[in-house]
Amino acid sequence: MKAEMFPECRDILLPAKRHQAIVSERQKWELRRAISASPVTNFLIHI
């Protein structure tokens, strides 16, 4: 679905996409933090 075809939806779609990007970045950061907090995975990463 292209936003150009639905100009009235653009204002709804763009903030939603931006929000989704922020959420996924936070999830990646939390996952990375969880991995580094685990001694086993931390050990495996350093090998």
Short mmCIF file of C-alpha atoms in Angstrom, two decimals, residues 12-44:
data_model
loop_
_atom_site.label_atom_id
_atom_site.label_comp_id
_atom_site.label_asym_id
_atom_site.label_seq_id
_atom_site.Cartn_x
_atom_site.Cartn_y
_atom_site.Cartn_z
CA ILE A 12 -1.48 8.33 9.92
CA LEU A 13 1.06 6.03 8.26
CA LEU A 14 4.24 8.09 8.61
CA PRO A 15 4.16 8.58 12.40
CA ALA A 16 3.26 4.90 12.77
CA LYS A 17 6.31 3.88 10.71
CA ARG A 18 8.54 6.24 12.66
CA HIS A 19 7.19 4.85 15.93
CA GLN A 20 7.78 1.29 14.70
CA ALA A 21 11.41 2.15 13.91
CA ILE A 22 11.91 3.59 17.39
CA VAL A 23 10.36 0.51 18.99
CA SER A 24 12.52 -1.90 16.98
CA GLU A 25 15.66 0.08 17.87
CA ARG A 26 14.74 -0.15 21.55
CA GLN A 27 14.05 -3.88 21.23
CA LYS A 28 17.44 -4.41 19.58
CA TRP A 29 19.14 -2.43 22.35
CA GLU A 30 17.33 -4.42 25.06
CA LEU A 31 18.18 -7.69 23.33
CA ARG A 32 21.84 -6.68 23.06
CA ARG A 33 21.83 -5.74 26.73
CA ALA A 34 20.23 -9.07 27.67
CA ILE A 35 22.85 -10.97 25.63
CA SER A 36 25.76 -9.07 27.17
CA ALA A 37 24.26 -9.57 30.65
CA SER A 38 24.31 -13.33 30.18
CA PRO A 39 27.75 -14.74 31.12
CA VAL A 40 27.42 -17.73 28.77
CA THR A 41 26.67 -15.71 25.62
CA ASN A 42 29.21 -13.09 26.69
CA PHE A 43 31.82 -15.84 26.90
CA LEU A 44 30.84 -17.24 23.49
#
